[in-house]
Each structure stands twice: as C-alpha cells, then as structure tokens.
Amino acid sequence: MLISKRFHKKNKDTLVIVGMLVHFTAFYLIYLNIPSLSSTTPNDGLSFIGPNPYLALFCTVLLGVGDAIWTNQLMSYLGCAFPYDCVSAFAVYQFWTAITNSGSFGYSTRLELPYQLLILVITAVPAAAGFCLAEWGSSRNFQNF
C-alpha cells in the first residue's frame, strides 16, 4: 500500500530502480555481516561487523521486498507488452529464470561470498537498464496508438 500510493503515477522503471537499490542495500549488509568463506566451507570466521542473526533476518526481508518489486514489475510489463501472446512471453521468462538459477546453484559452493555478491551487482545493473529501455520504448509505442 505504501509503495503503490507513492509510485502510482510513476512508471514501472522507477520501481525497478527502487528494487535494485533495495537489493544493493541487502548485498552490502550481507557482505558486512556474513564471513567471506561461509559459502564454501563451514567456518566460524569473522565478518566485518561480526555475525548478527537479526541483521541476517533483516537482509532476507530486504531481498524478499526487492525480489517482489522486480517480479511484479516484470510480470506487469510482460502482460502489457504481449497481451495476445503472454503465455509464450511468460514461458520464455521462466526458461531464463530457470537457467540462471541453475547456474547460480552450480557456482554457489565454489565461489566465496563476495564474488557471488559481485556477480549479483554486475548483472543487476544491466538488467535494470534493459528493463528501463524496454519500458521507455514500449510506452512510446503505446502513446502512438
């Protein structure tokens, strides 16, 4: 409710940028809170601020909110951009989601946590930029009708 009231007149691209910033905040807090080797080996290593379970739970909330924003805006865009072929559009979206999830599952136990977070940041920026470009292009096309 709070987000919808503030961004009701804004485009989807504004919410995607907000979702990206929420994710970046979570990534930074995870980097500070969780030890670097925790994804590759069981350890009791120290992190920058010391492990804090409440901060870890707050990071999960941030990741959930950011993911909800991204997913809702992507589904909304696909429904508007492909109104007559939305089943195929959603199938392609699910295919690429499954491929990237499989890839991240494969490297999750081989790469240290900072590198995993770096991959997430590096891929989030072009994803948000691509979404914004697609949204701007489709909004211009819809205005011509």
mmCIF file of N, CA and C in Angstrom:
data_model
loop_
_atom_site.group_PDB
_atom_site.id
_atom_site.type_symbol
_atom_site.label_atom_id
_atom_site.label_comp_id
_atom_site.label_asym_id
_atom_site.label_seq_id
_atom_site.Cartn_x
_atom_site.Cartn_y
_atom_site.Cartn_z
ATOM 1 N N MET A 1 0.804 -1.187 0.000
ATOM 2 C CA MET A 1 0.000 0.000 0.000
ATOM 3 C C MET A 1 0.852 1.257 0.000
ATOM 4 N N LEU A 2 1.912 1.270 0.817
ATOM 5 C CA LEU A 2 2.727 2.481 0.894
ATOM 6 C C LEU A 2 3.434 2.762 -0.415
ATOM 7 N N ILE A 3 3.958 1.714 -1.022
ATOM 8 C CA ILE A 3 4.681 1.910 -2.281
ATOM 9 C C ILE A 3 3.712 2.286 -3.388
ATOM 10 N N SER A 4 2.548 1.655 -3.424
ATOM 11 C CA SER A 4 1.615 1.943 -4.511
ATOM 12 C C SER A 4 1.101 3.377 -4.447
ATOM 13 N N LYS A 5 0.930 3.934 -3.254
ATOM 14 C CA LYS A 5 0.473 5.317 -3.148
ATOM 15 C C LYS A 5 1.538 6.295 -3.608
ATOM 16 N N ARG A 6 2.786 6.004 -3.306
ATOM 17 C CA ARG A 6 3.863 6.923 -3.659
ATOM 18 C C ARG A 6 4.238 6.846 -5.133
ATOM 19 N N PHE A 7 4.135 5.671 -5.714
ATOM 20 C CA PHE A 7 4.590 5.478 -7.087
ATOM 21 C C PHE A 7 3.452 5.217 -8.059
ATOM 22 N N HIS A 8 2.241 5.525 -7.677
ATOM 23 C CA HIS A 8 1.100 5.233 -8.544
ATOM 24 C C HIS A 8 1.225 5.936 -9.893
ATOM 25 N N LYS A 9 1.672 7.174 -9.885
ATOM 26 C CA LYS A 9 1.776 7.920 -11.134
ATOM 27 C C LYS A 9 3.121 7.733 -11.818
ATOM 28 N N LYS A 10 4.019 7.019 -11.202
ATOM 29 C CA LYS A 10 5.341 6.767 -11.789
ATOM 30 C C LYS A 10 5.252 5.562 -12.714
ATOM 31 N N ASN A 11 6.268 5.414 -13.530
ATOM 32 C CA ASN A 11 6.327 4.261 -14.432
ATOM 33 C C ASN A 11 6.927 3.066 -13.721
ATOM 34 N N LYS A 12 6.896 1.947 -14.388
ATOM 35 C CA LYS A 12 7.462 0.727 -13.837
ATOM 36 C C LYS A 12 8.970 0.837 -13.637
ATOM 37 N N ASP A 13 9.629 1.644 -14.471
ATOM 38 C CA ASP A 13 11.082 1.748 -14.378
ATOM 39 C C ASP A 13 11.527 2.346 -13.048
ATOM 40 N N THR A 14 10.740 3.246 -12.473
ATOM 41 C CA THR A 14 11.094 3.820 -11.176
ATOM 42 C C THR A 14 11.082 2.753 -10.098
ATOM 43 N N LEU A 15 10.088 1.894 -10.122
ATOM 44 C CA LEU A 15 10.020 0.825 -9.131
ATOM 45 C C LEU A 15 11.145 -0.190 -9.317
ATOM 46 N N VAL A 16 11.542 -0.455 -10.546
ATOM 47 C CA VAL A 16 12.645 -1.388 -10.766
ATOM 48 C C VAL A 16 13.946 -0.817 -10.201
ATOM 49 N N ILE A 17 14.155 0.486 -10.367
ATOM 50 C CA ILE A 17 15.338 1.118 -9.798
ATOM 51 C C ILE A 17 15.288 1.053 -8.269
ATOM 52 N N VAL A 18 14.118 1.272 -7.690
ATOM 53 C CA VAL A 18 13.964 1.152 -6.236
ATOM 54 C C VAL A 18 14.263 -0.281 -5.795
ATOM 55 N N GLY A 19 13.750 -1.268 -6.527
ATOM 56 C CA GLY A 19 14.035 -2.669 -6.209
ATOM 57 C C GLY A 19 15.516 -2.985 -6.293
ATOM 58 N N MET A 20 16.188 -2.418 -7.300
ATOM 59 C CA MET A 20 17.636 -2.631 -7.429
ATOM 60 C C MET A 20 18.370 -2.022 -6.242
ATOM 61 N N LEU A 21 17.973 -0.840 -5.812
ATOM 62 C CA LEU A 21 18.619 -0.196 -4.664
ATOM 63 C C LEU A 21 18.358 -0.958 -3.368
ATOM 64 N N VAL A 22 17.166 -1.527 -3.232
ATOM 65 C CA VAL A 22 16.873 -2.367 -2.066
ATOM 66 C C VAL A 22 17.775 -3.600 -2.079
ATOM 67 N N HIS A 23 17.943 -4.206 -3.240
ATOM 68 C CA HIS A 23 18.851 -5.351 -3.351
ATOM 69 C C HIS A 23 20.281 -4.954 -3.027
ATOM 70 N N PHE A 24 20.740 -3.821 -3.543
ATOM 71 C CA PHE A 24 22.111 -3.384 -3.268
ATOM 72 C C PHE A 24 22.328 -3.153 -1.776
ATOM 73 N N THR A 25 21.329 -2.611 -1.105
ATOM 74 C CA THR A 25 21.431 -2.425 0.349
ATOM 75 C C THR A 25 21.558 -3.775 1.042
ATOM 76 N N ALA A 26 20.759 -4.738 0.624
ATOM 77 C CA ALA A 26 20.844 -6.079 1.210
ATOM 78 C C ALA A 26 22.195 -6.717 0.924
ATOM 79 N N PHE A 27 22.713 -6.573 -0.292
ATOM 80 C CA PHE A 27 24.009 -7.155 -0.633
ATOM 81 C C PHE A 27 25.112 -6.567 0.230
ATOM 82 N N TYR A 28 25.071 -5.245 0.443
ATOM 83 C CA TYR A 28 26.093 -4.592 1.253
ATOM 84 C C TYR A 28 26.026 -5.075 2.696
ATOM 85 N N LEU A 29 24.829 -5.173 3.247
ATOM 86 C CA LEU A 29 24.685 -5.640 4.621
ATOM 87 C C LEU A 29 25.093 -7.107 4.755
ATOM 88 N N ILE A 30 24.799 -7.908 3.754
ATOM 89 C CA ILE A 30 25.233 -9.309 3.774
ATOM 90 C C ILE A 30 26.754 -9.388 3.731
ATOM 91 N N TYR A 31 27.363 -8.557 2.898
ATOM 92 C CA TYR A 31 28.827 -8.510 2.806
ATOM 93 C C TYR A 31 29.450 -8.161 4.159
ATOM 94 N N LEU A 32 28.837 -7.239 4.883
ATOM 95 C CA LEU A 32 29.364 -6.839 6.190
ATOM 96 C C LEU A 32 29.082 -7.867 7.271
ATOM 97 N N ASN A 33 27.989 -8.593 7.162
ATOM 98 C CA ASN A 33 27.519 -9.445 8.248
ATOM 99 C C ASN A 33 28.013 -10.889 8.174
ATOM 100 N N ILE A 34 28.159 -11.436 6.988
ATOM 101 C CA ILE A 34 28.445 -12.868 6.846
ATOM 102 C C ILE A 34 29.908 -13.069 6.445
ATOM 103 N N PRO A 35 30.605 -14.035 7.060
ATOM 104 C CA PRO A 35 32.006 -14.269 6.709
ATOM 105 C C PRO A 35 32.184 -14.663 5.236
ATOM 106 N N SER A 36 33.319 -14.307 4.694
ATOM 107 C CA SER A 36 33.592 -14.493 3.272
ATOM 108 C C SER A 36 33.581 -15.962 2.848
ATOM 109 N N LEU A 37 34.119 -16.830 3.680
ATOM 110 C CA LEU A 37 34.230 -18.252 3.325
ATOM 111 C C LEU A 37 33.003 -19.067 3.706
ATOM 112 N N SER A 38 31.968 -18.428 4.174
ATOM 113 C CA SER A 38 30.801 -19.178 4.664
ATOM 114 C C SER A 38 30.079 -19.951 3.566
ATOM 115 N N SER A 39 30.231 -19.550 2.320
ATOM 116 C CA SER A 39 29.537 -20.267 1.254
ATOM 117 C C SER A 39 30.330 -21.469 0.745
ATOM 118 N N THR A 40 31.619 -21.518 1.040
ATOM 119 C CA THR A 40 32.435 -22.615 0.516
ATOM 120 C C THR A 40 32.785 -23.660 1.567
ATOM 121 N N THR A 41 32.975 -23.238 2.796
ATOM 122 C CA THR A 41 33.353 -24.175 3.854
ATOM 123 C C THR A 41 32.630 -23.808 5.146
ATOM 124 N N PRO A 42 32.340 -24.812 5.983
ATOM 125 C CA PRO A 42 31.790 -24.475 7.303
ATOM 126 C C PRO A 42 32.890 -23.819 8.133
ATOM 127 N N ASN A 43 32.609 -22.645 8.652
ATOM 128 C CA ASN A 43 33.639 -21.963 9.435
ATOM 129 C C ASN A 43 33.015 -21.073 10.486
ATOM 130 N N ASP A 44 33.854 -20.626 11.379
ATOM 131 C CA ASP A 44 33.453 -19.676 12.411
ATOM 132 C C ASP A 44 34.201 -18.373 12.205
ATOM 133 N N GLY A 45 34.497 -18.068 10.948
ATOM 134 C CA GLY A 45 35.253 -16.864 10.642
ATOM 135 C C GLY A 45 34.495 -15.607 11.019
ATOM 136 N N LEU A 46 35.258 -14.556 11.147
ATOM 137 C CA LEU A 46 34.672 -13.277 11.497
ATOM 138 C C LEU A 46 34.343 -12.487 10.241
ATOM 139 N N SER A 47 33.302 -11.740 10.345
ATOM 140 C CA SER A 47 32.943 -10.825 9.269
ATOM 141 C C SER A 47 33.375 -9.422 9.689
ATOM 142 N N PHE A 48 33.042 -8.443 8.884
ATOM 143 C CA PHE A 48 33.466 -7.083 9.194
ATOM 144 C C PHE A 48 32.846 -6.559 10.483
ATOM 145 N N ILE A 49 31.585 -6.867 10.734
ATOM 146 C CA ILE A 49 30.926 -6.362 11.938
ATOM 147 C C ILE A 49 30.568 -7.477 12.915
ATOM 148 N N GLY A 50 30.933 -8.693 12.605
ATOM 149 C CA GLY A 50 30.557 -9.814 13.445
ATOM 150 C C GLY A 50 29.178 -10.314 13.067
ATOM 151 N N PRO A 51 28.999 -11.621 12.996
ATOM 152 C CA PRO A 51 27.697 -12.167 12.591
ATOM 153 C C PRO A 51 26.586 -11.727 13.546
ATOM 154 N N ASN A 52 25.503 -11.251 12.968
ATOM 155 C CA ASN A 52 24.348 -10.800 13.732
ATOM 156 C C ASN A 52 23.110 -11.448 13.117
ATOM 157 N N PRO A 53 22.443 -12.336 13.849
ATOM 158 C CA PRO A 53 21.285 -13.027 13.271
ATOM 159 C C PRO A 53 20.120 -12.084 12.947
ATOM 160 N N TYR A 54 19.961 -11.014 13.705
ATOM 161 C CA TYR A 54 18.876 -10.069 13.419
ATOM 162 C C TYR A 54 19.141 -9.291 12.131
ATOM 163 N N LEU A 55 20.390 -8.952 11.896
ATOM 164 C CA LEU A 55 20.740 -8.286 10.646
ATOM 165 C C LEU A 55 20.572 -9.238 9.463
ATOM 166 N N ALA A 56 20.893 -10.514 9.680
ATOM 167 C CA ALA A 56 20.693 -11.510 8.616
ATOM 168 C C ALA A 56 19.213 -11.647 8.279
ATOM 169 N N LEU A 57 18.351 -11.650 9.282
ATOM 170 C CA LEU A 57 16.907 -11.724 9.029
ATOM 171 C C LEU A 57 16.409 -10.463 8.326
ATOM 172 N N PHE A 58 16.944 -9.306 8.701
ATOM 173 C CA PHE A 58 16.570 -8.068 8.032
ATOM 174 C C PHE A 58 16.998 -8.100 6.562
ATOM 175 N N CYS A 59 18.162 -8.699 6.294
ATOM 176 C CA CYS A 59 18.621 -8.829 4.904
ATOM 177 C C CYS A 59 17.694 -9.728 4.099
ATOM 178 N N THR A 60 17.172 -10.778 4.714
ATOM 179 C CA THR A 60 16.233 -11.637 3.996
ATOM 180 C C THR A 60 14.948 -10.883 3.667
ATOM 181 N N VAL A 61 14.513 -10.015 4.584
ATOM 182 C CA VAL A 61 13.330 -9.196 4.302
ATOM 183 C C VAL A 61 13.617 -8.258 3.130
ATOM 184 N N LEU A 62 14.789 -7.607 3.136
ATOM 185 C CA LEU A 62 15.155 -6.718 2.027
ATOM 186 C C LEU A 62 15.222 -7.470 0.704
ATOM 187 N N LEU A 63 15.801 -8.668 0.715
ATOM 188 C CA LEU A 63 15.862 -9.457 -0.517
ATOM 189 C C LEU A 63 14.463 -9.840 -0.994
ATOM 190 N N GLY A 64 13.591 -10.182 -0.073
ATOM 191 C CA GLY A 64 12.222 -10.527 -0.450
ATOM 192 C C GLY A 64 11.464 -9.349 -1.024
ATOM 193 N N VAL A 65 11.618 -8.175 -0.422
ATOM 194 C CA VAL A 65 10.944 -6.978 -0.925
ATOM 195 C C VAL A 65 11.489 -6.607 -2.300
ATOM 196 N N GLY A 66 12.806 -6.618 -2.444
ATOM 197 C CA GLY A 66 13.400 -6.303 -3.743
ATOM 198 C C GLY A 66 12.976 -7.282 -4.822
ATOM 199 N N ASP A 67 12.946 -8.560 -4.477
ATOM 200 C CA ASP A 67 12.531 -9.567 -5.447
ATOM 201 C C ASP A 67 11.056 -9.410 -5.813
ATOM 202 N N ALA A 68 10.231 -9.083 -4.842
ATOM 203 C CA ALA A 68 8.806 -8.867 -5.132
ATOM 204 C C ALA A 68 8.611 -7.684 -6.076
ATOM 205 N N ILE A 69 9.383 -6.630 -5.859
ATOM 206 C CA ILE A 69 9.276 -5.465 -6.743
ATOM 207 C C ILE A 69 9.683 -5.843 -8.160
ATOM 208 N N TRP A 70 10.832 -6.500 -8.302
ATOM 209 C CA TRP A 70 11.309 -6.896 -9.634
ATOM 210 C C TRP A 70 10.290 -7.802 -10.319
ATOM 211 N N THR A 71 9.855 -8.831 -9.618
ATOM 212 C CA THR A 71 8.966 -9.816 -10.228
ATOM 213 C C THR A 71 7.633 -9.195 -10.632
ATOM 214 N N ASN A 72 7.060 -8.391 -9.770
ATOM 215 C CA ASN A 72 5.772 -7.763 -10.107
ATOM 216 C C ASN A 72 5.891 -6.843 -11.309
ATOM 217 N N GLN A 73 6.954 -6.075 -11.373
ATOM 218 C CA GLN A 73 7.102 -5.147 -12.495
ATOM 219 C C GLN A 73 7.393 -5.898 -13.796
ATOM 220 N N LEU A 74 8.178 -6.972 -13.716
ATOM 221 C CA LEU A 74 8.440 -7.774 -14.921
ATOM 222 C C LEU A 74 7.176 -8.448 -15.427
ATOM 223 N N MET A 75 6.393 -9.007 -14.518
ATOM 224 C CA MET A 75 5.152 -9.653 -14.942
ATOM 225 C C MET A 75 4.169 -8.642 -15.506
ATOM 226 N N SER A 76 4.107 -7.476 -14.895
ATOM 227 C CA SER A 76 3.230 -6.422 -15.402
ATOM 228 C C SER A 76 3.663 -5.972 -16.792
ATOM 229 N N TYR A 77 4.965 -5.826 -16.977
ATOM 230 C CA TYR A 77 5.470 -5.418 -18.291
ATOM 231 C C TYR A 77 5.167 -6.472 -19.353
ATOM 232 N N LEU A 78 5.422 -7.738 -19.020
ATOM 233 C CA LEU A 78 5.163 -8.807 -19.992
ATOM 234 C C LEU A 78 3.689 -8.881 -20.360
ATOM 235 N N GLY A 79 2.819 -8.695 -19.379
ATOM 236 C CA GLY A 79 1.382 -8.716 -19.667
ATOM 237 C C GLY A 79 0.938 -7.570 -20.561
ATOM 238 N N CYS A 80 1.568 -6.390 -20.385
ATOM 239 C CA CYS A 80 1.209 -5.229 -21.213
ATOM 240 C C CYS A 80 1.866 -5.286 -22.591
ATOM 241 N N ALA A 81 3.102 -5.755 -22.643
ATOM 242 C CA ALA A 81 3.838 -5.762 -23.912
ATOM 243 C C ALA A 81 3.377 -6.883 -24.837
ATOM 244 N N PHE A 82 2.927 -7.995 -24.291
ATOM 245 C CA PHE A 82 2.495 -9.128 -25.098
ATOM 246 C C PHE A 82 1.080 -9.559 -24.710
ATOM 247 N N PRO A 83 0.086 -8.724 -24.955
ATOM 248 C CA PRO A 83 -1.262 -9.060 -24.494
ATOM 249 C C PRO A 83 -1.877 -10.258 -25.210
ATOM 250 N N TYR A 84 -1.479 -10.517 -26.441
ATOM 251 C CA TYR A 84 -2.073 -11.619 -27.206
ATOM 252 C C TYR A 84 -1.206 -12.870 -27.214
ATOM 253 N N ASP A 85 0.023 -12.750 -26.722
ATOM 254 C CA ASP A 85 0.930 -13.890 -26.699
ATOM 255 C C ASP A 85 1.637 -13.961 -25.349
ATOM 256 N N CYS A 86 0.889 -13.714 -24.282
ATOM 257 C CA CYS A 86 1.510 -13.632 -22.962
ATOM 258 C C CYS A 86 1.979 -14.997 -22.456
ATOM 259 N N VAL A 87 1.362 -16.076 -22.886
ATOM 260 C CA VAL A 87 1.792 -17.406 -22.437
ATOM 261 C C VAL A 87 3.208 -17.687 -22.914
ATOM 262 N N SER A 88 3.501 -17.374 -24.158
ATOM 263 C CA SER A 88 4.855 -17.565 -24.675
ATOM 264 C C SER A 88 5.853 -16.650 -23.981
ATOM 265 N N ALA A 89 5.452 -15.412 -23.731
ATOM 266 C CA ALA A 89 6.348 -14.468 -23.049
ATOM 267 C C ALA A 89 6.674 -14.949 -21.645
ATOM 268 N N PHE A 90 5.684 -15.425 -20.910
ATOM 269 C CA PHE A 90 5.928 -15.929 -19.565
ATOM 270 C C PHE A 90 6.761 -17.212 -19.598
ATOM 271 N N ALA A 91 6.564 -18.040 -20.615
ATOM 272 C CA ALA A 91 7.357 -19.266 -20.742
ATOM 273 C C ALA A 91 8.828 -18.943 -20.989
ATOM 274 N N VAL A 92 9.097 -17.980 -21.841
ATOM 275 C CA VAL A 92 10.486 -17.573 -22.094
ATOM 276 C C VAL A 92 11.101 -16.977 -20.829
ATOM 277 N N TYR A 93 10.321 -16.177 -20.108
ATOM 278 C CA TYR A 93 10.806 -15.607 -18.847
ATOM 279 C C TYR A 93 11.153 -16.722 -17.853
ATOM 280 N N GLN A 94 10.275 -17.700 -17.702
ATOM 281 C CA GLN A 94 10.532 -18.803 -16.773
ATOM 282 C C GLN A 94 11.729 -19.644 -17.208
ATOM 283 N N PHE A 95 11.909 -19.808 -18.522
ATOM 284 C CA PHE A 95 13.054 -20.551 -19.029
ATOM 285 C C PHE A 95 14.358 -19.873 -18.615
ATOM 286 N N TRP A 96 14.471 -18.574 -18.838
ATOM 287 C CA TRP A 96 15.704 -17.858 -18.493
ATOM 288 C C TRP A 96 15.895 -17.770 -16.987
ATOM 289 N N THR A 97 14.817 -17.699 -16.247
ATOM 290 C CA THR A 97 14.926 -17.718 -14.789
ATOM 291 C C THR A 97 15.483 -19.056 -14.317
ATOM 292 N N ALA A 98 15.010 -20.151 -14.887
ATOM 293 C CA ALA A 98 15.497 -21.477 -14.511
ATOM 294 C C ALA A 98 16.963 -21.658 -14.888
ATOM 295 N N ILE A 99 17.353 -21.163 -16.060
ATOM 296 C CA ILE A 99 18.754 -21.279 -16.484
ATOM 297 C C ILE A 99 19.674 -20.526 -15.536
ATOM 298 N N THR A 100 19.322 -19.291 -15.196
ATOM 299 C CA THR A 100 20.186 -18.513 -14.304
ATOM 300 C C THR A 100 20.186 -19.078 -12.886
ATOM 301 N N ASN A 101 19.049 -19.598 -12.429
ATOM 302 C CA ASN A 101 19.030 -20.237 -11.111
ATOM 303 C C ASN A 101 19.913 -21.474 -11.084
ATOM 304 N N SER A 102 19.910 -22.252 -12.142
ATOM 305 C CA SER A 102 20.765 -23.433 -12.212
ATOM 306 C C SER A 102 22.236 -23.052 -12.206
ATOM 307 N N GLY A 103 22.565 -22.001 -12.947
ATOM 308 C CA GLY A 103 23.951 -21.533 -12.964
ATOM 309 C C GLY A 103 24.410 -21.048 -11.604
ATOM 310 N N SER A 104 23.575 -20.284 -10.928
ATOM 311 C CA SER A 104 23.962 -19.783 -9.612
ATOM 312 C C SER A 104 24.026 -20.918 -8.584
ATOM 313 N N PHE A 105 23.166 -21.913 -8.730
ATOM 314 C CA PHE A 105 23.246 -23.081 -7.852
ATOM 315 C C PHE A 105 24.574 -23.807 -8.062
ATOM 316 N N GLY A 106 25.041 -23.852 -9.314
ATOM 317 C CA GLY A 106 26.291 -24.532 -9.611
ATOM 318 C C GLY A 106 27.516 -23.849 -9.019
ATOM 319 N N TYR A 107 27.558 -22.524 -9.041
ATOM 320 C CA TYR A 107 28.747 -21.850 -8.516
ATOM 321 C C TYR A 107 28.614 -21.450 -7.050
ATOM 322 N N SER A 108 27.468 -21.681 -6.435
ATOM 323 C CA SER A 108 27.249 -21.200 -5.071
ATOM 324 C C SER A 108 28.184 -21.836 -4.044
ATOM 325 N N THR A 109 28.599 -23.072 -4.261
ATOM 326 C CA THR A 109 29.505 -23.713 -3.301
ATOM 327 C C THR A 109 30.961 -23.628 -3.729
ATOM 328 N N ARG A 110 31.221 -23.004 -4.872
ATOM 329 C CA ARG A 110 32.590 -22.915 -5.375
ATOM 330 C C ARG A 110 33.185 -21.511 -5.259
ATOM 331 N N LEU A 111 32.341 -20.505 -5.237
ATOM 332 C CA LEU A 111 32.804 -19.123 -5.143
ATOM 333 C C LEU A 111 32.573 -18.578 -3.744
ATOM 334 N N GLU A 112 33.517 -17.762 -3.282
ATOM 335 C CA GLU A 112 33.334 -17.111 -1.993
ATOM 336 C C GLU A 112 32.213 -16.083 -2.088
ATOM 337 N N LEU A 113 31.655 -15.748 -0.951
ATOM 338 C CA LEU A 113 30.500 -14.866 -0.884
ATOM 339 C C LEU A 113 30.710 -13.503 -1.549
ATOM 340 N N PRO A 114 31.837 -12.822 -1.367
ATOM 341 C CA PRO A 114 31.991 -11.514 -2.027
ATOM 342 C C PRO A 114 31.907 -11.601 -3.547
ATOM 343 N N TYR A 115 32.419 -12.670 -4.130
ATOM 344 C CA TYR A 115 32.347 -12.830 -5.581
ATOM 345 C C TYR A 115 30.917 -13.114 -6.045
ATOM 346 N N GLN A 116 30.168 -13.864 -5.235
ATOM 347 C CA GLN A 116 28.768 -14.102 -5.575
ATOM 348 C C GLN A 116 27.968 -12.797 -5.536
ATOM 349 N N LEU A 117 28.238 -11.981 -4.522
ATOM 350 C CA LEU A 117 27.545 -10.694 -4.428
ATOM 351 C C LEU A 117 27.953 -9.770 -5.568
ATOM 352 N N LEU A 118 29.213 -9.839 -5.969
ATOM 353 C CA LEU A 118 29.678 -9.029 -7.097
ATOM 354 C C LEU A 118 28.973 -9.427 -8.390
ATOM 355 N N ILE A 119 28.794 -10.717 -8.602
ATOM 356 C CA ILE A 119 28.060 -11.189 -9.784
ATOM 357 C C ILE A 119 26.632 -10.650 -9.762
ATOM 358 N N LEU A 120 26.002 -10.663 -8.600
ATOM 359 C CA LEU A 120 24.629 -10.150 -8.488
ATOM 360 C C LEU A 120 24.560 -8.657 -8.803
ATOM 361 N N VAL A 121 25.530 -7.898 -8.309
ATOM 362 C CA VAL A 121 25.536 -6.455 -8.578
ATOM 363 C C VAL A 121 25.803 -6.188 -10.055
ATOM 364 N N ILE A 122 26.769 -6.899 -10.620
ATOM 365 C CA ILE A 122 27.129 -6.678 -12.028
ATOM 366 C C ILE A 122 25.973 -7.032 -12.957
ATOM 367 N N THR A 123 25.211 -8.055 -12.637
ATOM 368 C CA THR A 123 24.091 -8.431 -13.506
ATOM 369 C C THR A 123 22.832 -7.607 -13.236
ATOM 370 N N ALA A 124 22.695 -7.039 -12.040
ATOM 371 C CA ALA A 124 21.503 -6.241 -11.733
ATOM 372 C C ALA A 124 21.494 -4.919 -12.493
ATOM 373 N N VAL A 125 22.664 -4.322 -12.685
ATOM 374 C CA VAL A 125 22.713 -3.014 -13.358
ATOM 375 C C VAL A 125 22.258 -3.124 -14.814
ATOM 376 N N PRO A 126 22.823 -4.033 -15.632
ATOM 377 C CA PRO A 126 22.299 -4.126 -17.000
ATOM 378 C C PRO A 126 20.866 -4.647 -17.073
ATOM 379 N N ALA A 127 20.450 -5.452 -16.103
ATOM 380 C CA ALA A 127 19.057 -5.918 -16.101
ATOM 381 C C ALA A 127 18.106 -4.750 -15.886
ATOM 382 N N ALA A 128 18.413 -3.888 -14.931
ATOM 383 C CA ALA A 128 17.559 -2.725 -14.687
ATOM 384 C C ALA A 128 17.616 -1.758 -15.865
ATOM 385 N N ALA A 129 18.799 -1.573 -16.433
ATOM 386 C CA ALA A 129 18.922 -0.678 -17.598
ATOM 387 C C ALA A 129 18.135 -1.230 -18.781
ATOM 388 N N GLY A 130 18.224 -2.528 -19.018
ATOM 389 C CA GLY A 130 17.464 -3.143 -20.108
ATOM 390 C C GLY A 130 15.970 -3.028 -19.887
ATOM 391 N N PHE A 131 15.530 -3.222 -18.644
ATOM 392 C CA PHE A 131 14.112 -3.070 -18.354
ATOM 393 C C PHE A 131 13.656 -1.635 -18.618
ATOM 394 N N CYS A 132 14.462 -0.670 -18.172
ATOM 395 C CA CYS A 132 14.086 0.739 -18.379
ATOM 396 C C CYS A 132 14.018 1.069 -19.866
ATOM 397 N N LEU A 133 14.981 0.604 -20.631
ATOM 398 C CA LEU A 133 14.952 0.862 -22.073
ATOM 399 C C LEU A 133 13.733 0.222 -22.731
ATOM 400 N N ALA A 134 13.424 -1.007 -22.342
ATOM 401 C CA ALA A 134 12.252 -1.679 -22.909
ATOM 402 C C ALA A 134 10.967 -0.963 -22.494
ATOM 403 N N GLU A 135 10.903 -0.527 -21.256
ATOM 404 C CA GLU A 135 9.714 0.183 -20.774
ATOM 405 C C GLU A 135 9.545 1.512 -21.499
ATOM 406 N N TRP A 136 10.620 2.245 -21.675
ATOM 407 C CA TRP A 136 10.531 3.528 -22.371
ATOM 408 C C TRP A 136 10.134 3.331 -23.827
ATOM 409 N N GLY A 137 10.694 2.293 -24.467
ATOM 410 C CA GLY A 137 10.333 2.019 -25.862
ATOM 411 C C GLY A 137 8.886 1.605 -26.000
ATOM 412 N N SER A 138 8.398 0.778 -25.096
ATOM 413 C CA SER A 138 7.002 0.332 -25.208
ATOM 414 C C SER A 138 6.041 1.449 -24.835
ATOM 415 N N SER A 139 6.415 2.318 -23.917
ATOM 416 C CA SER A 139 5.493 3.410 -23.564
ATOM 417 C C SER A 139 5.386 4.410 -24.724
ATOM 418 N N ARG A 140 6.476 4.600 -25.445
ATOM 419 C CA ARG A 140 6.408 5.460 -26.645
ATOM 420 C C ARG A 140 5.533 4.827 -27.716
ATOM 421 N N ASN A 141 5.636 3.506 -27.886
ATOM 422 C CA ASN A 141 4.824 2.814 -28.891
ATOM 423 C C ASN A 141 3.343 2.844 -28.520
ATOM 424 N N PHE A 142 3.034 2.704 -27.224
ATOM 425 C CA PHE A 142 1.634 2.716 -26.800
ATOM 426 C C PHE A 142 1.037 4.114 -26.919
ATOM 427 N N GLN A 143 1.860 5.163 -26.800
ATOM 428 C CA GLN A 143 1.354 6.535 -26.927
ATOM 429 C C GLN A 143 1.001 6.874 -28.371
ATOM 430 N N ASN A 144 1.620 6.174 -29.330
ATOM 431 C CA ASN A 144 1.350 6.448 -30.739
ATOM 432 C C ASN A 144 -0.015 5.927 -31.178
ATOM 433 N N PHE A 145 -0.598 4.994 -30.409
ATOM 434 C CA PHE A 145 -1.887 4.427 -30.802
ATOM 435 C C PHE A 145 -3.029 5.289 -30.375
#
